[in-house]
């Protein structure tokens, strides 16, 4: 059996997981499942990168020891991957003692080979990227990769003789042109190496949170205490997991695939292979570099407050829809943009309409006409043209998946679902049944069952839970045997006993997560120049007519006030907790403190604009607006005697 090894990057524990981490890990899981369904044995590694200056600083900022801080953030990652159903085989933490020992053994081996020497590093350093730069690379003291300020350092350091490997690396890129994917990224790597490699500083002395040097390397008294450079430490985790010091699982290592973001490709495609050459180990078979995610077109950052929290997305929209969106929305290797609008569109059109409805219609008709039991040996006889279209779609799906182009693979697969939906609308089985044509109707329903089964088997790496639900509804299973039979050999299933299931993807009418505030303290001074806000206020004060489409954009709902209190230091604001029939109540602020006492509002059924962009007022998030009417006598809240969440239109 073919064996392979897949690694995700190991994540820094300076902060909790965000969408970029989820994306990389989901790609790894997709690849593992894709290979497994083809009958391969796959070992998937993920974990956390816990040493280095960045983590030491973050721990300090949180008044914790680096170990305690790493323990808590590492647990967030592990729990999230478990909740997401990521099928990892090992979760490495670089603070594990077995890993630290492996890193020391590897350092010693490279040292004994003569690839490590002592010197002084003088240059620029980006703590956020944990990366060294020369004077020519930094722009106005800023990191060329992330744009954050760099620091200059001058300290004694051990160096790895990277320059010695320049030609060997160039030869490797040439001899194995398919290792680095996508091609344009490979070209960037080659240009970087061709421009000349300088030896790499691989120890630090300015702080202490890292793996100490192995015994016997640094024994001079009063010498500065070196720790391993965090990237050397982290990269070694890929081999320490599969037994670098003990009998190494070469069966896995000889077929290794690294999945990385474009920002860390240099470390994986230049430094890492050079370290491996020095250690006398085989080089990776594949290095896939993916693009970056932005939110609503804006780079994500903590200070703007627009970082997408993958847990929140999965809780609001479901992990399956989130996986589908991430893998369908952007071509692998390119940057992508996350917005709730785009996600909802994908859910409603691709998932709810194209898959969910097709399965519902099939089950509904099978129940009505054939008591859920279908059997037909002549599908091809009745629908030869439709059946002939299946094989080429499956071939194109397979070819796109093996080229790591899941978005194209999914586009192809949706061609199969279209075929299923079209066959129903073209032949109208309800009319056939009225005319007593039960044989062609049975054949049609078996054709649709086949289309859904093949879709489910192909979809498994992308949406594993959905694939299993569809297969269960069809009385089938998702496994290598079924994949070989119904996808690789494209055999047709001839009988099925269906089981009704709940609708797979209910339609979503409005965003389920609050939007990030664009008026948060951190950005309020810098955005919206005065001229613009003046122009906006004149525009909004002018009476104008709106179309019915514009009005329909408003999501007005009945909300029941659960809690209400004054906002400290504010004369105007009341803070509400309102039940809108959603999974969690919303916090909404309203400037009506002069007109109401908070206690008289609890239990009141108010009218809420539910899809208003959230804003921060007095440092508190407000996700919606409560409607009121006012005249000379004062202000009254609008109230409707309907239950929480009722739509107002
Ligand atoms: N610790 C190193 C990796 C060491 S591997 C031996 C590291 N960690 S990280 O936590 O900063 O980033 C991990 C991964 O998340 C990288 O692949 C990176 O590209 C990815 N992402 C971080 N932000 C991202 C986006 N906004 N979008 C997509 N992925 C991005 O680097």
XYZ file of C-alpha atoms and ligand atoms in Angstrom:
680
model
C 0.000 0.000 0.000
C 1.302 3.429 -0.916
C 2.210 5.465 2.168
C 2.546 9.177 2.533
C 3.150 11.890 5.079
C 1.428 15.277 5.146
C 2.411 18.164 7.393
C 0.596 21.371 8.242
C 2.760 24.233 9.451
C 3.037 24.124 13.209
C 1.285 27.212 14.489
C 2.723 29.946 16.655
C 1.061 30.097 20.019
C 1.123 33.875 20.338
C -2.602 34.002 19.654
C -5.680 31.829 19.140
C -6.387 30.280 15.701
C -7.700 32.441 12.848
C -9.084 31.691 9.407
C -5.586 31.361 7.846
C -4.678 28.577 10.261
C -8.010 26.866 9.642
C -7.513 27.107 5.879
C -4.065 25.468 5.936
C -5.244 22.707 8.250
C -8.422 22.027 6.253
C -6.353 21.692 3.059
C -4.165 19.115 4.838
C -7.215 17.205 6.001
C -8.715 17.343 2.506
C -5.513 15.944 1.003
C -5.329 13.188 3.599
C -8.938 12.142 2.949
C -8.445 12.324 -0.820
C -5.438 10.012 -0.636
C -7.151 7.693 1.832
C -10.221 7.209 -0.299
C -7.816 6.189 -3.054
C -6.532 3.483 -0.729
C -3.323 5.093 0.563
C -2.026 5.033 4.133
C -1.554 8.640 5.216
C 0.005 10.150 8.333
C -1.003 13.742 9.061
C 0.999 15.938 11.395
C -0.064 19.225 12.910
C 0.919 21.006 16.106
C 2.221 24.167 17.672
C 5.437 26.176 17.406
C 6.047 27.335 20.938
C 9.540 28.768 21.288
C 11.079 32.070 20.246
C 11.044 35.743 21.021
C 7.526 36.337 19.742
C 6.047 33.800 22.172
C 8.240 34.993 25.043
C 7.004 38.565 24.461
C 3.342 37.532 24.162
C 3.554 35.527 27.382
C 5.094 38.542 29.153
C 2.335 40.790 27.851
C -0.198 38.373 29.383
C 1.709 38.135 32.675
C 2.304 34.437 32.234
C 5.313 32.188 31.918
C 6.004 31.187 28.302
C 5.223 27.552 29.141
C 1.873 28.329 30.783
C 0.944 30.650 27.936
C 1.965 28.067 25.310
C -0.005 25.372 27.153
C -3.217 27.363 27.005
C -2.974 28.521 23.362
C -1.760 25.138 22.135
C -4.851 23.588 23.721
C -7.042 26.031 21.731
C -5.529 24.786 18.482
C -5.840 21.127 19.379
C -9.440 21.470 20.557
C -10.444 23.441 17.492
C -8.997 20.831 15.105
C -10.802 18.128 17.063
C -14.071 20.051 16.865
C -13.531 20.536 13.134
C -13.020 16.775 12.707
C -9.439 17.220 11.416
C -8.062 13.700 11.229
C -4.516 14.364 12.457
C -2.322 11.451 13.530
C 0.002 13.440 15.750
C -0.088 16.848 17.395
C 3.479 17.988 18.039
C 4.400 20.687 20.500
C 7.935 21.984 20.108
C 8.218 22.142 23.886
C 7.874 18.322 24.049
C 11.148 17.005 25.427
C 11.467 14.278 22.762
C 11.287 16.935 20.077
C 13.836 19.164 21.849
C 16.255 16.237 21.960
C 15.787 15.540 18.243
C 16.462 19.194 17.454
C 19.710 19.007 19.457
C 20.766 15.778 17.716
C 20.129 17.335 14.315
C 22.120 20.464 15.262
C 25.041 18.302 16.384
C 25.000 16.300 13.163
C 25.108 19.414 10.997
C 27.842 20.801 13.241
C 29.920 17.616 12.939
C 29.478 17.739 9.197
C 31.164 21.145 9.241
C 28.048 23.047 8.151
C 27.824 25.142 11.342
C 30.312 27.748 12.501
C 30.388 30.520 15.100
C 30.292 34.220 14.185
C 28.471 37.452 14.948
C 25.065 38.279 13.459
C 24.507 41.923 12.760
C 21.362 42.873 10.912
C 17.630 43.367 11.038
C 15.135 40.992 12.618
C 11.345 40.783 12.421
C 10.016 39.267 15.623
C 6.569 38.736 14.108
C 7.942 36.585 11.253
C 10.940 35.389 13.311
C 13.022 36.212 10.273
C 16.396 37.861 9.543
C 16.839 40.591 6.944
C 19.704 42.531 5.462
C 19.843 46.300 5.206
C 18.783 46.135 1.553
C 15.727 44.035 2.296
C 14.092 46.220 4.966
C 12.094 49.214 3.820
C 12.180 52.154 6.244
C 13.028 49.709 9.067
C 9.877 47.681 8.239
C 9.726 43.947 7.535
C 9.408 43.339 3.779
C 7.068 40.384 4.458
C 4.588 41.608 7.077
C 5.263 45.354 7.173
C 5.763 45.439 10.957
C 8.735 47.318 12.488
C 11.990 45.363 12.627
C 14.698 45.566 15.275
C 18.413 45.605 14.678
C 20.445 42.998 16.480
C 24.119 42.366 16.959
C 24.914 39.181 18.822
C 27.201 36.173 18.804
C 25.572 33.442 16.766
C 26.159 30.083 15.159
C 25.650 30.127 11.405
C 24.475 27.433 9.014
C 26.500 27.403 5.779
C 23.471 27.948 3.557
C 25.536 29.444 0.730
C 27.291 26.092 0.346
C 23.970 24.565 -0.770
C 23.014 27.166 -3.351
C 23.957 25.075 -6.395
C 22.550 21.851 -4.983
C 19.238 23.619 -4.358
C 19.119 25.046 -7.875
C 19.825 21.589 -9.277
C 17.028 20.116 -7.193
C 14.496 22.704 -8.434
C 15.559 21.900 -11.975
C 15.513 18.112 -11.631
C 12.214 18.025 -9.747
C 10.195 20.797 -11.383
C 6.900 19.634 -9.865
C 7.862 19.798 -6.203
C 6.917 23.410 -5.527
C 3.314 24.228 -6.431
C 2.074 26.610 -7.810
C 4.604 27.240 -10.569
C 4.796 31.010 -10.134
C 5.802 30.498 -6.509
C 8.481 28.024 -7.591
C 9.850 30.649 -9.942
C 10.007 33.176 -7.096
C 11.952 30.669 -4.997
C 14.414 30.026 -7.822
C 14.957 33.763 -8.342
C 15.569 34.194 -4.611
C 18.204 31.443 -4.559
C 19.808 32.606 -7.811
C 20.215 36.073 -6.357
C 22.711 34.574 -3.880
C 22.254 32.864 -0.516
C 23.933 34.176 2.611
C 24.690 31.933 5.576
C 21.869 31.726 8.082
C 22.075 32.686 11.747
C 20.653 29.629 13.550
C 21.104 30.488 17.222
C 19.996 33.433 19.345
C 21.413 34.764 22.607
C 19.324 37.837 23.463
C 16.584 35.851 25.275
C 16.171 32.372 26.682
C 12.869 30.800 25.502
C 14.134 28.057 23.216
C 15.972 24.756 22.884
C 19.466 24.996 24.401
C 22.444 23.901 22.315
C 23.395 20.225 22.639
C 26.080 19.234 25.129
C 29.589 19.538 23.843
C 28.951 22.397 21.440
C 29.076 25.363 23.739
C 31.300 24.750 26.732
C 33.345 27.887 27.188
C 32.742 29.498 30.575
C 31.065 32.919 30.547
C 30.125 32.367 26.896
C 26.709 33.734 25.953
C 23.980 31.124 26.246
C 22.742 30.184 22.793
C 19.330 28.757 21.999
C 18.262 27.341 18.640
C 16.744 29.719 16.093
C 12.999 29.051 16.271
C 12.684 28.160 12.579
C 15.383 25.462 12.820
C 13.644 24.128 15.933
C 10.232 24.211 14.219
C 11.246 22.613 10.913
C 12.948 19.729 12.716
C 9.541 18.861 14.205
C 8.594 17.379 10.816
C 11.186 14.647 11.302
C 11.259 14.412 15.093
C 7.628 13.233 14.976
C 8.484 10.229 12.848
C 11.468 9.277 14.956
C 14.516 11.245 13.912
C 16.743 9.959 16.701
C 15.366 6.453 16.753
C 14.501 4.278 13.750
C 13.062 6.825 11.394
C 9.890 5.956 9.464
C 11.594 6.344 6.101
C 8.536 4.816 4.415
C 6.716 8.005 5.418
C 9.570 10.459 5.116
C 10.349 9.443 1.540
C 6.896 10.605 0.508
C 6.470 13.861 2.430
C 4.134 16.716 1.461
C 4.288 20.085 3.185
C 1.302 22.440 3.023
C 2.257 26.042 3.781
C 1.082 29.601 3.286
C 2.958 31.668 0.717
C 4.592 33.721 3.487
C 6.543 30.744 4.801
C 7.479 29.140 1.494
C 11.078 30.400 1.653
C 11.644 28.549 4.925
C 10.263 25.326 3.449
C 11.651 25.473 -0.074
C 15.120 26.920 0.654
C 16.269 26.543 4.275
C 14.537 23.228 5.000
C 15.873 21.295 1.976
C 19.350 22.676 2.722
C 19.091 21.416 6.339
C 17.928 18.048 5.008
C 20.830 17.855 2.567
C 23.171 18.564 5.452
C 21.500 15.786 7.480
C 21.712 13.384 4.531
C 17.934 12.909 4.381
C 15.612 12.739 1.343
C 13.931 15.981 0.286
C 10.167 16.615 0.331
C 8.132 15.339 -2.599
C 5.711 18.246 -2.641
C 5.506 21.715 -1.158
C 2.127 23.321 -1.777
C 1.920 27.056 -1.083
C -1.496 28.630 -0.690
C -2.548 32.277 -0.741
C -3.784 34.575 1.999
C -7.289 35.477 3.135
C -8.565 38.985 3.594
C -11.917 40.012 5.069
C -14.310 42.120 3.012
C -11.306 43.120 0.917
C -9.248 44.307 3.893
C -6.113 42.671 5.345
C -7.007 41.076 8.662
C -5.436 42.514 11.748
C -6.078 42.459 15.434
C -5.869 46.219 15.715
C -8.607 46.724 13.099
C -10.628 44.019 14.843
C -11.557 42.245 11.593
C -9.841 38.891 12.134
C -12.139 36.038 11.119
C -12.561 33.613 13.990
C -12.949 30.143 12.422
C -14.768 28.788 15.445
C -17.394 31.509 15.184
C -17.863 30.867 11.450
C -18.235 27.127 12.005
C -20.646 27.639 14.892
C -22.755 30.060 12.865
C -22.741 28.407 9.447
C -21.507 24.866 10.107
C -18.062 23.420 9.523
C -19.124 21.669 6.317
C -20.271 24.880 4.630
C -17.121 26.645 5.866
C -14.869 23.922 4.398
C -16.766 24.070 1.111
C -16.477 27.852 0.962
C -12.733 27.893 1.688
C -11.937 25.241 -0.899
C -14.415 26.413 -3.575
C -14.053 30.163 -3.366
C -10.430 30.673 -4.399
C -8.068 28.987 -6.832
C -5.372 27.243 -4.815
C -2.307 29.471 -4.539
C -4.230 32.731 -4.956
C -5.434 35.112 -2.277
C -9.072 34.923 -1.239
C -11.594 37.177 0.397
C -13.945 36.139 3.175
C -17.282 37.853 3.506
C -20.514 36.617 5.005
C -22.293 37.698 1.840
C -20.141 35.419 -0.327
C -20.437 32.551 2.132
C -24.238 32.856 2.307
C -24.447 32.988 -1.474
C -22.465 29.756 -1.760
C -24.596 28.059 0.893
C -27.902 29.071 -0.665
C -27.072 28.419 -4.271
C -24.510 25.609 -4.334
C -25.390 23.692 -1.211
C -29.036 24.344 -0.454
C -30.298 24.451 -4.048
C -27.982 22.199 -5.995
C -27.300 19.395 -3.536
C -29.885 19.695 -0.755
C -32.902 20.100 -3.046
C -31.794 17.335 -5.392
C -31.538 14.865 -2.532
C -34.899 16.009 -1.119
C -36.620 15.684 -4.462
C -35.163 12.228 -4.988
C -36.239 11.006 -1.577
C -39.681 12.639 -1.932
C -40.402 10.975 -5.277
C -38.908 7.635 -4.267
C -41.191 7.661 -1.239
C -44.293 8.722 -3.111
C -43.935 6.421 -6.088
C -41.875 3.437 -4.945
C -42.050 3.265 -1.142
C -38.340 4.259 -0.998
C -37.164 1.089 -2.767
C -35.556 1.579 -6.173
C -34.274 -1.038 -8.593
C -33.297 -0.758 -12.259
C -30.801 -2.610 -14.434
C -31.507 -0.528 -17.524
C -30.540 3.006 -16.601
C -28.332 3.336 -19.686
C -31.067 2.015 -21.931
C -33.482 4.768 -20.872
C -30.984 7.629 -20.504
C -27.939 6.861 -22.706
C -26.942 10.484 -23.311
C -27.075 11.449 -19.670
C -25.142 8.374 -18.548
C -22.455 9.095 -21.163
C -21.827 12.504 -19.592
C -20.850 11.080 -16.204
C -17.446 9.517 -16.970
C -15.796 12.643 -18.465
C -16.955 14.738 -15.480
C -15.446 12.257 -13.035
C -12.183 12.215 -14.996
C -11.957 16.003 -14.956
C -12.730 16.003 -11.226
C -9.920 13.538 -10.556
C -7.453 15.396 -12.691
C -8.167 18.730 -10.948
C -7.865 17.138 -7.505
C -4.543 15.531 -8.322
C -3.323 18.935 -9.560
C -4.361 20.448 -6.205
C -7.078 22.554 -7.788
C -10.054 21.756 -5.542
C -12.016 24.790 -6.787
C -11.940 23.403 -10.351
C -12.687 19.898 -9.119
C -15.773 21.249 -7.349
C -16.849 23.225 -10.389
C -16.700 19.976 -12.379
C -18.593 18.058 -9.735
C -21.339 20.648 -9.812
C -21.712 19.757 -13.513
C -22.776 16.324 -12.297
C -25.335 17.838 -9.921
C -26.665 20.024 -12.727
C -27.091 16.887 -14.791
C -29.155 15.388 -11.947
C -31.317 18.484 -11.560
C -31.790 18.819 -15.333
C -32.838 15.248 -15.821
C -35.708 15.841 -13.395
C -36.827 19.126 -14.926
C -36.520 17.766 -18.486
C -38.350 14.453 -18.068
C -40.784 15.513 -15.326
C -41.177 12.145 -13.575
C -44.534 13.197 -12.020
C -45.979 13.399 -15.550
C -44.431 10.062 -16.503
C -46.046 8.464 -13.468
C -49.416 9.958 -14.363
C -49.074 8.311 -17.754
C -48.247 4.999 -16.095
C -44.580 5.006 -17.190
C -43.140 3.580 -14.032
C -40.149 1.829 -15.644
C -38.527 5.007 -17.059
C -39.360 6.810 -13.810
C -37.574 4.138 -11.809
C -34.600 4.387 -14.180
C -34.586 8.157 -13.751
C -34.602 7.972 -9.974
C -31.799 5.394 -10.080
C -29.841 7.708 -12.380
C -30.243 10.543 -9.880
C -29.270 8.178 -7.035
C -26.121 7.310 -8.950
C -25.324 10.957 -9.549
C -25.713 11.711 -5.846
C -23.658 8.684 -4.788
C -20.779 9.600 -7.105
C -21.007 13.205 -5.919
C -20.867 12.082 -2.290
C -17.822 9.869 -2.873
C -15.967 12.674 -4.658
C -17.088 15.233 -2.111
C -15.818 13.221 0.850
C -12.385 14.940 1.142
C -14.036 18.362 0.970
C -17.210 17.825 3.025
C -16.790 14.518 4.835
C -19.879 14.722 7.045
C -22.154 15.755 4.181
C -20.765 12.983 2.002
C -21.570 10.448 4.702
C -25.106 11.819 5.198
C -25.843 11.566 1.474
C -24.398 8.053 1.282
C -26.436 6.979 4.314
C -29.628 8.363 2.776
C -28.875 6.235 -0.295
C -28.126 3.157 1.825
C -24.452 3.211 0.755
C -21.140 3.889 2.468
C -18.102 6.065 1.883
C -15.011 3.901 1.627
C -12.224 3.004 -0.771
C -14.109 0.049 -2.167
C -17.141 2.141 -3.079
C -14.906 4.876 -4.473
C -13.098 2.421 -6.735
C -16.316 0.888 -7.882
C -18.548 3.900 -8.439
C -15.985 6.600 -9.269
C -12.773 5.046 -10.612
C -14.609 2.275 -12.496
C -17.774 4.332 -12.860
C -20.026 1.331 -12.292
C -23.746 2.076 -11.914
C -25.571 1.200 -8.736
C -28.700 -0.771 -9.675
C -30.731 -0.771 -6.498
C -31.128 1.456 -3.490
C -33.284 1.617 -0.402
C -33.485 5.250 0.594
C -33.861 6.727 4.060
C -35.379 10.201 4.499
C -33.039 12.690 6.224
C -33.413 16.261 7.441
C -32.709 18.943 4.779
C -28.927 19.195 4.380
C -28.466 22.937 4.059
C -31.409 25.146 5.077
C -31.351 28.488 3.292
C -29.821 31.416 5.138
C -31.664 34.703 4.911
C -29.326 37.098 6.685
C -25.815 37.181 8.191
C -25.478 35.017 11.273
C -22.418 36.739 12.769
C -22.049 40.382 13.783
C -19.895 42.271 11.292
C -16.684 43.757 12.669
C -17.044 47.285 13.836
C -15.400 49.789 11.500
C -15.791 52.469 14.134
C -13.736 50.782 16.814
C -11.485 53.031 18.875
C -8.430 51.886 16.966
C -9.666 53.008 13.580
C -12.203 55.721 14.296
C -9.673 58.524 14.120
C -7.938 57.303 11.017
C -10.920 56.525 8.750
C -13.750 58.728 7.430
C -12.161 62.083 6.670
C -14.310 65.074 7.632
C -15.295 65.972 4.077
C -16.631 62.488 3.567
C -18.757 62.389 6.713
C -20.137 65.832 5.904
C -21.064 64.696 2.408
C -22.710 61.630 3.853
C -24.766 63.577 6.350
C -26.087 65.964 3.691
C -26.979 63.020 1.553
C -28.884 61.221 4.286
C -30.753 64.291 5.445
C -32.098 64.982 1.938
C -35.528 63.372 1.475
C -35.222 60.570 -1.052
C -37.212 57.615 -2.283
C -36.052 54.048 -1.999
C -36.979 51.172 -4.243
C -38.663 48.055 -2.918
C -35.365 46.215 -3.532
C -33.520 48.709 -1.356
C -36.119 48.397 1.390
C -35.948 44.592 1.143
C -32.294 44.769 2.120
C -33.350 45.650 5.658
C -33.805 42.693 7.942
C -36.401 43.867 10.465
C -37.206 41.495 13.301
C -39.160 41.323 16.527
C -36.820 41.162 19.510
C -37.662 40.404 23.130
C -35.683 42.414 25.683
C -33.934 40.005 28.066
C -31.824 42.541 29.961
C -31.502 46.306 29.942
C -29.187 48.633 31.866
C -27.655 52.098 31.681
C -24.213 52.452 30.115
C -21.897 53.898 32.810
C -20.750 57.475 32.107
C -23.354 57.943 29.374
C -26.501 60.052 29.740
C -28.035 58.760 26.553
C -27.229 55.109 26.151
C -29.016 52.002 27.344
C -27.461 48.585 26.834
C -29.882 45.812 25.816
C -29.579 42.069 25.564
C -32.198 41.062 23.024
C -33.521 37.679 21.931
C -33.949 37.680 18.161
C -34.634 33.956 17.942
C -30.939 33.312 17.156
C -28.656 30.888 18.975
C -27.243 33.680 21.161
C -28.916 36.949 22.193
C -27.575 40.193 20.717
C -26.123 43.171 22.520
C -27.631 46.403 21.171
C -27.105 49.959 22.409
C -29.759 52.587 22.024
C -29.762 56.323 22.859
C -33.091 56.357 24.699
C -31.960 56.585 28.333
C -33.799 59.924 28.770
C -37.136 58.387 27.883
C -37.196 55.004 29.598
C -36.215 53.434 32.858
C -34.332 50.179 32.038
C -36.496 48.046 34.349
C -39.720 48.861 32.458
C -38.253 47.522 29.196
C -37.415 43.947 30.199
C -39.822 41.559 28.432
C -40.911 44.196 25.871
C -41.282 43.074 22.222
C -39.381 45.667 20.201
C -38.621 46.131 16.492
C -34.975 45.648 15.543
C -32.950 46.333 12.397
C -31.073 43.030 12.540
C -28.649 43.434 9.650
C -27.165 46.796 10.548
C -23.354 46.825 10.445
C -22.181 46.498 14.069
C -20.536 49.527 15.639
C -18.751 50.236 18.877
C -20.260 52.903 21.131
C -18.430 53.873 24.329
C -16.231 50.833 23.704
C -19.248 48.451 23.601
C -20.314 46.498 20.532
C -23.801 47.188 19.267
C -25.175 44.710 16.740
C -28.424 46.201 15.508
C -30.814 49.108 16.083
C -34.082 49.384 17.983
C -36.798 51.363 16.185
C -38.753 54.134 17.835
C -41.061 56.969 16.879
C -40.776 60.490 18.218
C -42.790 63.692 18.195
C -42.980 66.843 20.351
C -44.054 64.845 23.378
C -41.109 62.516 23.348
C -40.138 59.080 22.136
C -41.831 55.662 22.121
C -40.366 52.334 21.155
C -42.249 50.469 18.443
C -43.663 47.257 19.833
C -45.204 44.228 18.111
C -46.951 41.369 19.954
C -45.107 38.605 18.063
C -42.505 36.085 19.153
C -38.746 36.730 19.081
C -37.243 36.551 15.584
C -40.537 37.173 13.697
C -39.803 38.944 10.439
C -41.279 42.409 9.950
C -42.028 43.271 6.334
N 5.250 28.756 13.133
C 5.373 29.071 11.761
C 5.349 27.823 10.917
C 6.427 26.831 11.240
S 6.310 25.396 10.259
C 7.661 24.531 10.596
C 4.240 29.988 11.326
N 3.147 29.960 12.073
S 1.864 30.890 11.861
O 0.979 30.529 12.930
O 2.247 32.261 11.806
O 1.259 30.616 10.475
C 0.874 29.369 10.099
C 0.164 29.324 8.779
O -0.960 30.186 8.756
C 1.050 29.738 7.622
O 0.948 28.759 6.595
C 0.442 31.031 7.145
O 0.571 31.210 5.782
C -0.996 30.841 7.507
N -1.665 32.123 7.575
C -1.499 33.116 8.486
N -2.319 34.165 8.126
C -2.980 33.863 6.997
C -4.025 34.451 6.273
N -4.522 35.641 6.549
N -4.542 33.741 5.239
C -4.127 32.462 4.944
N -3.178 31.888 5.639
C -2.407 32.637 6.508
O 4.366 30.667 10.337
